[in-house]
Short mmCIF file of C-alpha atoms and ligand atoms in Angstrom, two decimals:
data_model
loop_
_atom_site.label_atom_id
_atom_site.label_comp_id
_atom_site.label_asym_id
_atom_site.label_seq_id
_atom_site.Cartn_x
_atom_site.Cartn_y
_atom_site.Cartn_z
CA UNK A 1 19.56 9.20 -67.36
CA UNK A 2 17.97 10.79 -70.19
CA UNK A 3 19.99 11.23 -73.58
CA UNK A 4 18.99 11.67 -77.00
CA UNK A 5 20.96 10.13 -79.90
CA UNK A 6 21.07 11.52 -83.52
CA UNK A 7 19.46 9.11 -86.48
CA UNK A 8 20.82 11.44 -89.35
CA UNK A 9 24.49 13.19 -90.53
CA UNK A 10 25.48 16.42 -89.56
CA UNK A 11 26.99 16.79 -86.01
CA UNK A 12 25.48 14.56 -83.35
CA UNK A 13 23.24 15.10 -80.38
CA UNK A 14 23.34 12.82 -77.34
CA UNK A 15 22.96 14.25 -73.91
CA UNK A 16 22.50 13.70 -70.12
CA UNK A 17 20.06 15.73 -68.06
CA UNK A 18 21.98 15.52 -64.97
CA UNK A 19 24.94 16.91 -66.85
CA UNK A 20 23.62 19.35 -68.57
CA UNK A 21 21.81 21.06 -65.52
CA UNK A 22 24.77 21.06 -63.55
CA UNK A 23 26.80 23.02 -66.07
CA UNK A 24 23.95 25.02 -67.44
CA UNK A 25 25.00 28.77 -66.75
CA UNK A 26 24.51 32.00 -68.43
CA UNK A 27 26.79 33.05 -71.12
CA UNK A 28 26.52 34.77 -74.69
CA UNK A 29 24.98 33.40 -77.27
CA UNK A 30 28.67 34.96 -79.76
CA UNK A 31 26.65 36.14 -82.74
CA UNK A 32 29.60 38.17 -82.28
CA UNK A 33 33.17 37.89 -80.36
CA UNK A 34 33.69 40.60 -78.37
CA UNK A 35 30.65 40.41 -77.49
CA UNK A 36 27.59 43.73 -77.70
CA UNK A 37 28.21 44.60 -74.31
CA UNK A 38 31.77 45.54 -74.54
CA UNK A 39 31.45 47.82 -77.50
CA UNK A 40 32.04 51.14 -75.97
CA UNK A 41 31.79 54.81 -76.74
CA UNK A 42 35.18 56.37 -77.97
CA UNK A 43 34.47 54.05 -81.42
CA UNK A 44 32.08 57.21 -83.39
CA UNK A 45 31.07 57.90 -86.25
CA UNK A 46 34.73 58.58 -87.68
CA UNK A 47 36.11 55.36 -87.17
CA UNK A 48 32.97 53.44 -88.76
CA UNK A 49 34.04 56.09 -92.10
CA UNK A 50 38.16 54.73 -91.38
CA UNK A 51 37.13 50.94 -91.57
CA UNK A 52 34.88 51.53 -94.30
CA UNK A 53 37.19 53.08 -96.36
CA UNK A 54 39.84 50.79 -95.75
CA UNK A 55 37.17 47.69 -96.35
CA UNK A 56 36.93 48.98 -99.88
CA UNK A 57 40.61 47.70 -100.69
CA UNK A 58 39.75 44.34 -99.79
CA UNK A 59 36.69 44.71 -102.27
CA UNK A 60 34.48 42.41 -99.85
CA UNK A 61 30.86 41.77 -100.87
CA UNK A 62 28.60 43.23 -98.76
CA UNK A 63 25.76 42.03 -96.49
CA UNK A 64 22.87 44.83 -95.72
CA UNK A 65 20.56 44.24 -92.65
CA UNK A 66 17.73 46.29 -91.94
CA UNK A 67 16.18 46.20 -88.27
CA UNK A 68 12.52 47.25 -88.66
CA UNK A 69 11.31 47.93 -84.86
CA UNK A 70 7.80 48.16 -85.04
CA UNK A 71 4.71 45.61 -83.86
CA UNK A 72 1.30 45.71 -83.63
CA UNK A 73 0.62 43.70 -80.50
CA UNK A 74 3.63 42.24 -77.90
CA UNK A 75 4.28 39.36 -77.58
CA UNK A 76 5.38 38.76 -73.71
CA UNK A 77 8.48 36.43 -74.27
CA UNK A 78 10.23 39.05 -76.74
CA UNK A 79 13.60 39.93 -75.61
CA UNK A 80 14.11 41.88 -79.06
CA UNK A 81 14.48 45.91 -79.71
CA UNK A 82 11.04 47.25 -80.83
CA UNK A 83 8.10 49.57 -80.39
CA UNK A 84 4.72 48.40 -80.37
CA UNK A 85 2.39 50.67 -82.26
CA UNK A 86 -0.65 49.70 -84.97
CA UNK A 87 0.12 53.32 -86.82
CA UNK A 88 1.71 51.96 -90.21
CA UNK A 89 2.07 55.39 -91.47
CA UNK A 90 5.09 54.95 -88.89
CA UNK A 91 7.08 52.41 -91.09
CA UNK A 92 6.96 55.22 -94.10
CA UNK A 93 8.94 57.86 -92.25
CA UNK A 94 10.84 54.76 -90.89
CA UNK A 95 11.92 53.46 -94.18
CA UNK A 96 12.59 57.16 -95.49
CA UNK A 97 15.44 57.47 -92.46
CA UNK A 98 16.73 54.13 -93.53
CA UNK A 99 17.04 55.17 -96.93
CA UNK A 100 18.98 58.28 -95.48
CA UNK A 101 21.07 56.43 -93.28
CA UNK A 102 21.83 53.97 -96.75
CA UNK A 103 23.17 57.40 -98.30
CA UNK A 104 25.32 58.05 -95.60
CA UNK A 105 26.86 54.57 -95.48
CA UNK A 106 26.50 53.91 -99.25
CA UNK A 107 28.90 57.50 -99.78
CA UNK A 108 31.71 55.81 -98.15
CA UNK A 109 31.25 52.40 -99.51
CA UNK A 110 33.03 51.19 -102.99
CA UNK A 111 29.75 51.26 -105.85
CA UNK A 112 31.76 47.59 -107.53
CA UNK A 113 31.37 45.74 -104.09
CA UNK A 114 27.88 43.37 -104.38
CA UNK A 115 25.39 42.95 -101.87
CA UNK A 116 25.11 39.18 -101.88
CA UNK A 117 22.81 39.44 -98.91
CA UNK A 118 19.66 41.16 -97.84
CA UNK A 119 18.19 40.52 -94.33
CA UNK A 120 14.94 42.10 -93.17
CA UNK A 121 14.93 41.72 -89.11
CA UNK A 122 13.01 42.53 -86.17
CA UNK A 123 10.25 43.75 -84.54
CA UNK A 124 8.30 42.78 -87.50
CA UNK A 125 9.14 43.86 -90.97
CA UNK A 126 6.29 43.08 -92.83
CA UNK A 127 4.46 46.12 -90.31
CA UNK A 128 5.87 47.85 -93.26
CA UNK A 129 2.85 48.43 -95.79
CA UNK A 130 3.51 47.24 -99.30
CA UNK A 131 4.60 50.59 -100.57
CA UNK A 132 6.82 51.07 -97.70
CA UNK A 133 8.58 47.56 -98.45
CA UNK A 134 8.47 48.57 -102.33
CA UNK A 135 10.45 52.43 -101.27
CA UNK A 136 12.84 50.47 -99.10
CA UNK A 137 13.89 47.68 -101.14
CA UNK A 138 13.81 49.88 -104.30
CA UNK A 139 15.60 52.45 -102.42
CA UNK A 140 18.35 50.18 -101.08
CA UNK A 141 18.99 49.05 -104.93
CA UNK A 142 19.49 52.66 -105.81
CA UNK A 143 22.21 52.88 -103.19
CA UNK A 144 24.11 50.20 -103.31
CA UNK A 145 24.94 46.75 -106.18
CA UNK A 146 22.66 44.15 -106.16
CA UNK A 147 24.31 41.20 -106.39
CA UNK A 148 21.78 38.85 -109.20
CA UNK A 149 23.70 35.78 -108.38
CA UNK A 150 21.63 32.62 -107.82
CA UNK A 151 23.73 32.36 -104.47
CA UNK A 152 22.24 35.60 -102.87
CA UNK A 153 20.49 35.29 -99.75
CA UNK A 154 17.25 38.24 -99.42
CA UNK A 155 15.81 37.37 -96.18
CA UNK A 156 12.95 38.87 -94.42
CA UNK A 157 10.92 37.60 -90.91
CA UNK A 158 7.26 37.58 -91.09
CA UNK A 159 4.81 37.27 -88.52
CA UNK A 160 2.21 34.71 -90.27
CA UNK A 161 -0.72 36.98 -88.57
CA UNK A 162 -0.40 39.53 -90.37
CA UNK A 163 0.59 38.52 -93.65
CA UNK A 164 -1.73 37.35 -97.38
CA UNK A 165 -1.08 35.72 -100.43
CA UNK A 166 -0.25 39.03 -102.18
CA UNK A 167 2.57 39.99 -99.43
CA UNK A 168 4.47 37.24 -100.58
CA UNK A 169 4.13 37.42 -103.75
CA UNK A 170 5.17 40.99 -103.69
CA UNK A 171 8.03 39.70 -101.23
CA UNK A 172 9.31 37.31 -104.44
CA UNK A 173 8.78 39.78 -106.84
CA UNK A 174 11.42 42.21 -104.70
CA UNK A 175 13.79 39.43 -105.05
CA UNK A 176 13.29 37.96 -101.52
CA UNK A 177 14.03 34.35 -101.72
CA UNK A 178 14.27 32.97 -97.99
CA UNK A 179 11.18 33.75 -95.33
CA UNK A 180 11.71 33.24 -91.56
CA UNK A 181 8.30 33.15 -90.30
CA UNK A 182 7.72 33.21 -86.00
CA UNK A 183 5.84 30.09 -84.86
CA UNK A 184 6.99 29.59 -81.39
CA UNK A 185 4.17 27.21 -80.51
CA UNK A 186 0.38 25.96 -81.95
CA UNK A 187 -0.84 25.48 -78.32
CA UNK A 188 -3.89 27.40 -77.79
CA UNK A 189 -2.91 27.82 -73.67
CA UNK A 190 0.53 28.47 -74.33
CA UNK A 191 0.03 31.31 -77.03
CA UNK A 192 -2.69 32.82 -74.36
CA UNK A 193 0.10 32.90 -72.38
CA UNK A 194 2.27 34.69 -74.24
CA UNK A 195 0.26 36.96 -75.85
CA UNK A 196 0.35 35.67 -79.74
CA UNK A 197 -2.66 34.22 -80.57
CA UNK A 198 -2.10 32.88 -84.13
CA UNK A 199 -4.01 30.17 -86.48
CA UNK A 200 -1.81 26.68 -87.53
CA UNK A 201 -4.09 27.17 -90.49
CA UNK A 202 -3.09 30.61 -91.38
CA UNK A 203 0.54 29.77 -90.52
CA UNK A 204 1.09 26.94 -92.15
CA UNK A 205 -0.35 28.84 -95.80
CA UNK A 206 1.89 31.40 -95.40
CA UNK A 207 4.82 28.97 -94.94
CA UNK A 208 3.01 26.78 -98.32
CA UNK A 209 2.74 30.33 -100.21
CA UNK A 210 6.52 31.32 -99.60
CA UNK A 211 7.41 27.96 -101.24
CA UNK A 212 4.61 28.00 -103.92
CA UNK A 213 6.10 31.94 -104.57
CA UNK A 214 9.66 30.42 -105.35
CA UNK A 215 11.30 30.83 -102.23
CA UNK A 216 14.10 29.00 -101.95
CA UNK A 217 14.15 28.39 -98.52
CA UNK A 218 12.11 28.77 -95.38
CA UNK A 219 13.08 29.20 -91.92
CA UNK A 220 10.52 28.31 -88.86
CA UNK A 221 11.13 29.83 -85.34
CA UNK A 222 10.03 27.44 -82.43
CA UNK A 223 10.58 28.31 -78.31
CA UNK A 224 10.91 25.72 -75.82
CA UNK A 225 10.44 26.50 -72.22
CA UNK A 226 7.64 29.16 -72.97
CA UNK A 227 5.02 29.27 -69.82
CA UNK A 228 2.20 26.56 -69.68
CA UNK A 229 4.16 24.47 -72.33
CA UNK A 230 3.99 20.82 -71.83
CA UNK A 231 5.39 17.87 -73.94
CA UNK A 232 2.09 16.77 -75.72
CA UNK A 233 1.40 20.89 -76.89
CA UNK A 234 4.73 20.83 -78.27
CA UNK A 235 5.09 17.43 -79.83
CA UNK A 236 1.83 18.32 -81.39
CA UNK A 237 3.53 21.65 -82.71
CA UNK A 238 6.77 19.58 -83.89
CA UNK A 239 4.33 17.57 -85.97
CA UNK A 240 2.35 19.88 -87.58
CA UNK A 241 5.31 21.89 -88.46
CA UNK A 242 7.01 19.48 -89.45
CA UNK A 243 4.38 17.62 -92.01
CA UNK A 244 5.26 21.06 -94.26
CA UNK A 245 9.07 20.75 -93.97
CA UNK A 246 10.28 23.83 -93.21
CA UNK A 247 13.75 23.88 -94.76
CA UNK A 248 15.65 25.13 -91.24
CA UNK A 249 14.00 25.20 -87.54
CA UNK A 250 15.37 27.10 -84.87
CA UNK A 251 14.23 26.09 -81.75
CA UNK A 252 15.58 28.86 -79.04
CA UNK A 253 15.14 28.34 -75.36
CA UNK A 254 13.02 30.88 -73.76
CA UNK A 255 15.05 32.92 -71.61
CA UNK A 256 13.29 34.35 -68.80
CA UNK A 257 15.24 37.76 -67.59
CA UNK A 258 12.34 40.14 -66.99
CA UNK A 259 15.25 42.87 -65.11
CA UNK A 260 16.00 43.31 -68.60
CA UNK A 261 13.25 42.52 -71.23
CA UNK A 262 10.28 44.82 -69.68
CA UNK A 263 7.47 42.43 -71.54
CA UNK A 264 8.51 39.48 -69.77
CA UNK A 265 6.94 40.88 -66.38
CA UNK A 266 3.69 39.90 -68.13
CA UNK A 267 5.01 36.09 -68.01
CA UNK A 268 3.68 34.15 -64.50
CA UNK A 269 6.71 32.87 -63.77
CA UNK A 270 4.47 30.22 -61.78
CA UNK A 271 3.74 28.42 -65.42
CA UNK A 272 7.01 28.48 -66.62
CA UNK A 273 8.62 24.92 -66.95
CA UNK A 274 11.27 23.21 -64.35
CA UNK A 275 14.59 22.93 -66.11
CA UNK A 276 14.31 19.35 -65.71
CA UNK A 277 10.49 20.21 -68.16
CA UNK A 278 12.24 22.57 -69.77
CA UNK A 279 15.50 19.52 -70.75
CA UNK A 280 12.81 17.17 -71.64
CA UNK A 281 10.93 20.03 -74.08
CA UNK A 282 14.33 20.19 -76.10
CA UNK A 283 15.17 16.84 -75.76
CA UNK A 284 11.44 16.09 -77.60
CA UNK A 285 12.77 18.65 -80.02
CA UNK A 286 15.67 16.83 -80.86
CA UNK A 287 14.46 13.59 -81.20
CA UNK A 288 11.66 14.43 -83.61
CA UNK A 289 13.87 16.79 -85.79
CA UNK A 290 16.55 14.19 -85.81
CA UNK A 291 13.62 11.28 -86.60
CA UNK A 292 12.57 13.69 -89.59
CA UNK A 293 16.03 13.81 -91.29
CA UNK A 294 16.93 17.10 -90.02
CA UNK A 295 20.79 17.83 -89.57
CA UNK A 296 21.79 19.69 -86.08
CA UNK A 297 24.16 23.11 -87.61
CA UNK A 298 24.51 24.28 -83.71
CA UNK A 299 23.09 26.96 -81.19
CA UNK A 300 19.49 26.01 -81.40
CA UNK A 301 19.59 25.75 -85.94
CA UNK A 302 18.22 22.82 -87.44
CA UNK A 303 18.11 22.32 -91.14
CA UNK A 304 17.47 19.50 -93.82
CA UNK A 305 20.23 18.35 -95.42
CA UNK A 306 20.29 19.57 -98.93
CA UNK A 307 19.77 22.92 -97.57
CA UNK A 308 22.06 25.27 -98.06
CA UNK A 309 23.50 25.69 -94.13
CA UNK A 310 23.97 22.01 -94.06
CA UNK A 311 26.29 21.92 -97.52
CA UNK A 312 28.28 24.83 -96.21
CA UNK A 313 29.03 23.36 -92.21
CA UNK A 314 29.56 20.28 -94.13
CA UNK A 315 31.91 22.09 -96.41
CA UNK A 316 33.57 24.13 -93.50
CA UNK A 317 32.13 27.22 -95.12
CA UNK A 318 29.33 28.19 -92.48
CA UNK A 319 30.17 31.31 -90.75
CA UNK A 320 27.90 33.16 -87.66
CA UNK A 321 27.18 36.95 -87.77
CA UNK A 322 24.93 39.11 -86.37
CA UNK A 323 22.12 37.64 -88.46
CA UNK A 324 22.98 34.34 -86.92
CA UNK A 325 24.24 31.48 -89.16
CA UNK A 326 25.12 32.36 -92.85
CA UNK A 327 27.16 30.41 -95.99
CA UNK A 328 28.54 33.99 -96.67
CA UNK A 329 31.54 34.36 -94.82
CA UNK A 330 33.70 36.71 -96.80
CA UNK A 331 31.42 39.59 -96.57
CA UNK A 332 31.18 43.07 -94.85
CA UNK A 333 27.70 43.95 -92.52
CA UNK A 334 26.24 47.20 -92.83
CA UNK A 335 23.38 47.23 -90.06
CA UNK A 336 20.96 49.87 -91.09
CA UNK A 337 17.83 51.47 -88.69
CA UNK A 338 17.90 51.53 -84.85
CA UNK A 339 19.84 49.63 -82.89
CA UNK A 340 21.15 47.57 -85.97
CA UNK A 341 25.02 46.43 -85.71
CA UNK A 342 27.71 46.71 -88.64
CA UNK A 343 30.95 44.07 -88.63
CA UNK A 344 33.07 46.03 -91.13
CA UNK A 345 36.94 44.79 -91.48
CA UNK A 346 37.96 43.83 -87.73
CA UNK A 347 35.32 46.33 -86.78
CA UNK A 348 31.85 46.54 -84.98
CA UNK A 349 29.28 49.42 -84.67
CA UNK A 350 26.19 49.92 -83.38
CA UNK A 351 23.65 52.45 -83.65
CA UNK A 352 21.36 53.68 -80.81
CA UNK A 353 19.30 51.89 -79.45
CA UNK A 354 16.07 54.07 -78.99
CA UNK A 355 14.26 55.34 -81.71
CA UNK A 356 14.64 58.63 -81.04
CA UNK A 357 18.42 59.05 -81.05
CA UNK A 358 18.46 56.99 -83.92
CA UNK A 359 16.04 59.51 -85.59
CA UNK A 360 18.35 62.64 -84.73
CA UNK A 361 21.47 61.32 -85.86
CA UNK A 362 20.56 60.38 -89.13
CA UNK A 363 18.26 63.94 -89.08
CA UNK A 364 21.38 65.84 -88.71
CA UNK A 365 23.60 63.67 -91.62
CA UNK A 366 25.52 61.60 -89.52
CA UNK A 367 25.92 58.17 -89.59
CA UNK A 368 24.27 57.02 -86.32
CA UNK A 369 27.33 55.28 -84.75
CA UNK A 370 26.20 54.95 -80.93
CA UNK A 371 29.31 52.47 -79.89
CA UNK A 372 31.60 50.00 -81.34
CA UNK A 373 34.80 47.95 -81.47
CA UNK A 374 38.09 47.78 -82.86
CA UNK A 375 39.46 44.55 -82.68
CA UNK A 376 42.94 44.00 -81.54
CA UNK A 377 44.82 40.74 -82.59
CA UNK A 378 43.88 39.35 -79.37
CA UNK A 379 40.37 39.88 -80.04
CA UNK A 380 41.03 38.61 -83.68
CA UNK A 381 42.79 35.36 -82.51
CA UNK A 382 39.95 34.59 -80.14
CA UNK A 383 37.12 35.22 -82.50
CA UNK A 384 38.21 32.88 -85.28
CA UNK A 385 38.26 30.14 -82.26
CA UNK A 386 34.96 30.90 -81.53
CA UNK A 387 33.49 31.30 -84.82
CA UNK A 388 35.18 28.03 -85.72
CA UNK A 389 33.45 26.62 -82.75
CA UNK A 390 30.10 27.92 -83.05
CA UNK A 391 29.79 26.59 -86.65
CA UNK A 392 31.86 23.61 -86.50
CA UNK A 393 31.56 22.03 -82.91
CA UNK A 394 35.56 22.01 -83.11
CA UNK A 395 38.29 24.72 -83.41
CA UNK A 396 41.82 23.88 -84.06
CA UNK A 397 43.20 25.92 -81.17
CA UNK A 398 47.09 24.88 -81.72
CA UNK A 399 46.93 26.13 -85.60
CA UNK A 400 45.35 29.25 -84.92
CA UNK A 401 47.56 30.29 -81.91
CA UNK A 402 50.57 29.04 -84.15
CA UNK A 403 49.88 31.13 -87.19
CA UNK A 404 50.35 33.87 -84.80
CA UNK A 405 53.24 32.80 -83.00
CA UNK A 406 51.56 31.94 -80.23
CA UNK A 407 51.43 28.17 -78.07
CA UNK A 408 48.18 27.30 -76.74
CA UNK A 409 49.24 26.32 -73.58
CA UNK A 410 50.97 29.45 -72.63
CA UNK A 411 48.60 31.90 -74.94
CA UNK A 412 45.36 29.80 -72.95
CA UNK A 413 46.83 28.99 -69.67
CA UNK A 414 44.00 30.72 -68.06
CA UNK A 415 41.41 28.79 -70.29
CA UNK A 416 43.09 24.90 -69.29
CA UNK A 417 41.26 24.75 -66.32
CA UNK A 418 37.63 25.75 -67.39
CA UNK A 419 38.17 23.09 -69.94
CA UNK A 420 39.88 20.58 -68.12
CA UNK A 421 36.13 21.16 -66.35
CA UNK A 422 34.04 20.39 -69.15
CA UNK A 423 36.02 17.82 -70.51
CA UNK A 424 36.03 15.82 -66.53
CA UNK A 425 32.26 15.42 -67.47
CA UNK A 426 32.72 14.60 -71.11
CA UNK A 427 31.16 17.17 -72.70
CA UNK A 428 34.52 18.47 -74.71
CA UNK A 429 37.73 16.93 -76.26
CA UNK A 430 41.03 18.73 -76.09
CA UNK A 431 42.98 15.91 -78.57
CA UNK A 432 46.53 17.51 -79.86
CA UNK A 433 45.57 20.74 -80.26
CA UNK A 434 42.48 20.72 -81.20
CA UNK A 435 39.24 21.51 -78.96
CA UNK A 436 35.54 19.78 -79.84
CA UNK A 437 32.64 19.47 -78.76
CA UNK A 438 31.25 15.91 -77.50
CA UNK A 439 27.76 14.63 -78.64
CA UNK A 440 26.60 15.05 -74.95
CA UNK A 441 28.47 19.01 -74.65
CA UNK A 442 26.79 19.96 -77.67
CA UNK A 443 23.66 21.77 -76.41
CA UNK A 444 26.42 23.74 -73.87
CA UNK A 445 28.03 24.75 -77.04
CA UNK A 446 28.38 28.11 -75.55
CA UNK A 447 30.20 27.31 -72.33
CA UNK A 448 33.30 25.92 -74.50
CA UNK A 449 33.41 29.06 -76.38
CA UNK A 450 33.27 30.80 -73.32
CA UNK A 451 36.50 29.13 -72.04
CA UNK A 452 38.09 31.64 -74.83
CA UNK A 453 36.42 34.64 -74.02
CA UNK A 454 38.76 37.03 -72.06
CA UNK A 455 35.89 39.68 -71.22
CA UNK A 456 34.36 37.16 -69.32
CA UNK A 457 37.55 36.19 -67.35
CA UNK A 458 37.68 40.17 -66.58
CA UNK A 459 34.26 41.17 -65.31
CA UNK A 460 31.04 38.66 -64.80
CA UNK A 461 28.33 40.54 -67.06
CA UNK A 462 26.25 37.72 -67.02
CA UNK A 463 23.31 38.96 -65.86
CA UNK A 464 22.11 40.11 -69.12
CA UNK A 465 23.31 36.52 -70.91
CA UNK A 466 20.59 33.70 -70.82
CA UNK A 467 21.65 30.31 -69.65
CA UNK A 468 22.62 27.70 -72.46
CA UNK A 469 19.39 26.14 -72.07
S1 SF4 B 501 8.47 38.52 -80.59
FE1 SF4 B 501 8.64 39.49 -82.59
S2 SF4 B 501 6.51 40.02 -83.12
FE2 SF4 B 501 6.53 39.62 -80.93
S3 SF4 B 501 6.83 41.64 -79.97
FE3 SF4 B 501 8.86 40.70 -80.21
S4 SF4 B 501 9.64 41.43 -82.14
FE4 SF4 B 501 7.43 41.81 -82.13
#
């Protein structure tokens, strides 16, 4: 039996390959609860301007992200929304939309609620040139309150090959103070494989000149399970990444579903890993991250102890958006450019997904809603289970369902058995109420949430869900 034990705080690892694989299966990864795929069409424009308006008598602060789509070169494990191009001039009339779409959104939105965080996502955002970052961030200030306290969070992913010395300090100087720079892995074969060539040297600058630029944190992307990826590549990775100490790792699991992500066709599926390979990649993962002091926040997140993620999950604060995990909880998202998602009051909306309809909505001065969700209080009561799950590893199920009314075992009757299933094998606790995570159920994180998830007990979408690991 293999298992892997945590050295360091935070919440534990320990696991059993035989386990694991049995129970592996696809699910969502609940960035949001209901999940993307159940956002439908009768939720426009008008009701994205009826929960904005209403958000403003709450007074929330305000988180902005803004999905930049473009690349210069794919890379053949990307599973994310973007359009591969080496025209920059592109990003200009890009970032001139965005700034559109901000007045559209920014009309409807209260002038005295902050934006306490920034993210810049992708594609790749620093395609953008320097004067296109420079009209975008500028522009965004115009538009909306920037928050100046010392707790604001302006994030941007960079792709270390295309990045110098002066892009970050022009980064800092726009206020940015996290980086999340792609890595995936330092193995010559494996990044021939996958299409990303990219220097540790160069990389591991980039990550020293975020820090040396006064960035307070700095966020390091790894993927397990990539094709031609063996443990002595990757160890070799985990060590040179981690002789910089990034302040938070992700390390994803590469999820191979080429009926949906078009670039993955490129992958020989021949020289992908066996799950059992693929088990031992993570479990390598674990054990070194764990060795270095690192503390385990959940779904894939690493991150040193003093950093900020760690206070908050230790400090029940840490709360999981769209952006993935974040210590601002109280906030409203406005996504901004294609395909980017807003969470506004009990609310989601999404904008299209291609470029194009993107471009003529916002051309024609509407606010680009392509589909979305109103939550009922079914969805609501489900959502804070999962969300307590995903960033704690435990969600008081009784408390919840009672603040509402509500008994577990009659509001979850459909749920006892899938759980009664995980917790046969040990890898979850039901204990008066409350539901948690075991040490060994911890990288299946997912499946307990998924116990909770009605849409899943309605229809089986799973085919566009990767499995847990
Ligand atoms: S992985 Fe990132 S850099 Fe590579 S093609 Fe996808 S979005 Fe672009």
């Amino acid at each position: 039996m293999d298992t892997y034990s945590p050295v360091h705080g935070g919440l534990a690892w320990c696991f059993d390959a035989e386990v694991l694989q049995r129970h592996d299966k696809a699910g969502p990864r609940y960035t949001s609860y209901p999940t993307a795929p159940h956002f439908h069409d009768g939720f426009g424009e008008r009701q994205l301007a009826d929960a904005l308006a209403a958000s403003n008598g709450e007074g929330k602060a305000l988180s902005l992200y803004v999905h930049v789509p473009f690349c210069s070169s794919p890379c053949f494990y990307c599973g994310c929304n973007r359009v591969i191009t080496r025209d920059r001039s592109r990003g200009q009339a890009y970032v001139a939309r965005v700034l559109a779409e901000a007045d559209l959104l920014a009309s409807h939105v209260d002038p005295r609620r902050e934006v306490i965080q920034l993210h810049l996502g992708g594609g790749t955002p620093n395609f953008l040139t320097r004067d296109a970052l420079v009209e975008l961030v500028g522009g965004l200030r115009r538009r909306f309150t920037f928050s100046s306290s010392p707790s604001r969070d302006f994030s941007i992913e960079l792709d270390p090959r295309f990045i110098d010395h002066n892009d970050v300090a022009l980064l800092a100087e726009l206020g940015f103070n996290r980086a999340s720079l792609g890595i995936q892995d330092f193995d010559p074969a494996v990044q021939v494989a996958i299409n990303r060539v990219q220097g540790v040297g160069q990389t591991l600058d980039i990550l020293q000149a975020c820090r040396d630029y006064g960035m307070r944190s700095v966020n390091v992307d790894l993927i397990y399970g990539l094709p031609g990826q063996t443990p002595q590549g990757f160890g070799r990775t985990l060590q040179q990444v981690l002789a910089l100490r990034p302040d938070r790792l992700a390390v994803y699991g590469y999820a191979h579903l080429p009926h949906v992500f078009r670039a993955q066709r490129q992958i020989d599926e021949a020289q992908l890993p066996a799950p059992e390979q693929k088990l031992a990649l993570l479990g390598l993962a674990v054990q070194q991250l764990m060795a270095a002091g690192y503390q385990y926040i959940g779904m894939d997140h690493f991150a040193l102890p003093e950093e900020d993620l760690s206070l908050a999950q230790r400090a029940g604060q840490l709360h999981r958006n769209f952006m993935g995990y974040t210590t601002h909880a109280d906030t409203d998202l406005l996504g901004l450019g294609v395909s980017a998602i807003s969470n506004v009051g009990a609310s989601y909306s999404q904008n299209p997904r291609d470029l194009p309809s993107w471009e003529a909505a916002v051309d024609a001065g509407l606010m680009p809603v392509w589909r979305g969700l109103q939550l009922d209080p079914d969805d609501v009561l489900r959502a804070e289970i999962i969300q307590q799950l995903m960033c704690h590893g435990e969600a008081d199920v009784a408390a919840v369902c009672a603040a509402r009314g509500e008994h577990f075992d009659t509001y979850f009757a459909d749920a006892l058995p899938r759980l009664a299933a995980l917790q046969a094998d040990g890898l979850a606790e039901v204990i008066e109420g409350r539901v948690r995570v075991t040490e060994q159920g911890r990288p299946l994180l997912r499946l307990l949430a998924m116990c909770f998830d009605r849409y899943l007990s309605q229809s089986a979408p799973v085919a566009q869900y990767s499995l847990a690991i």
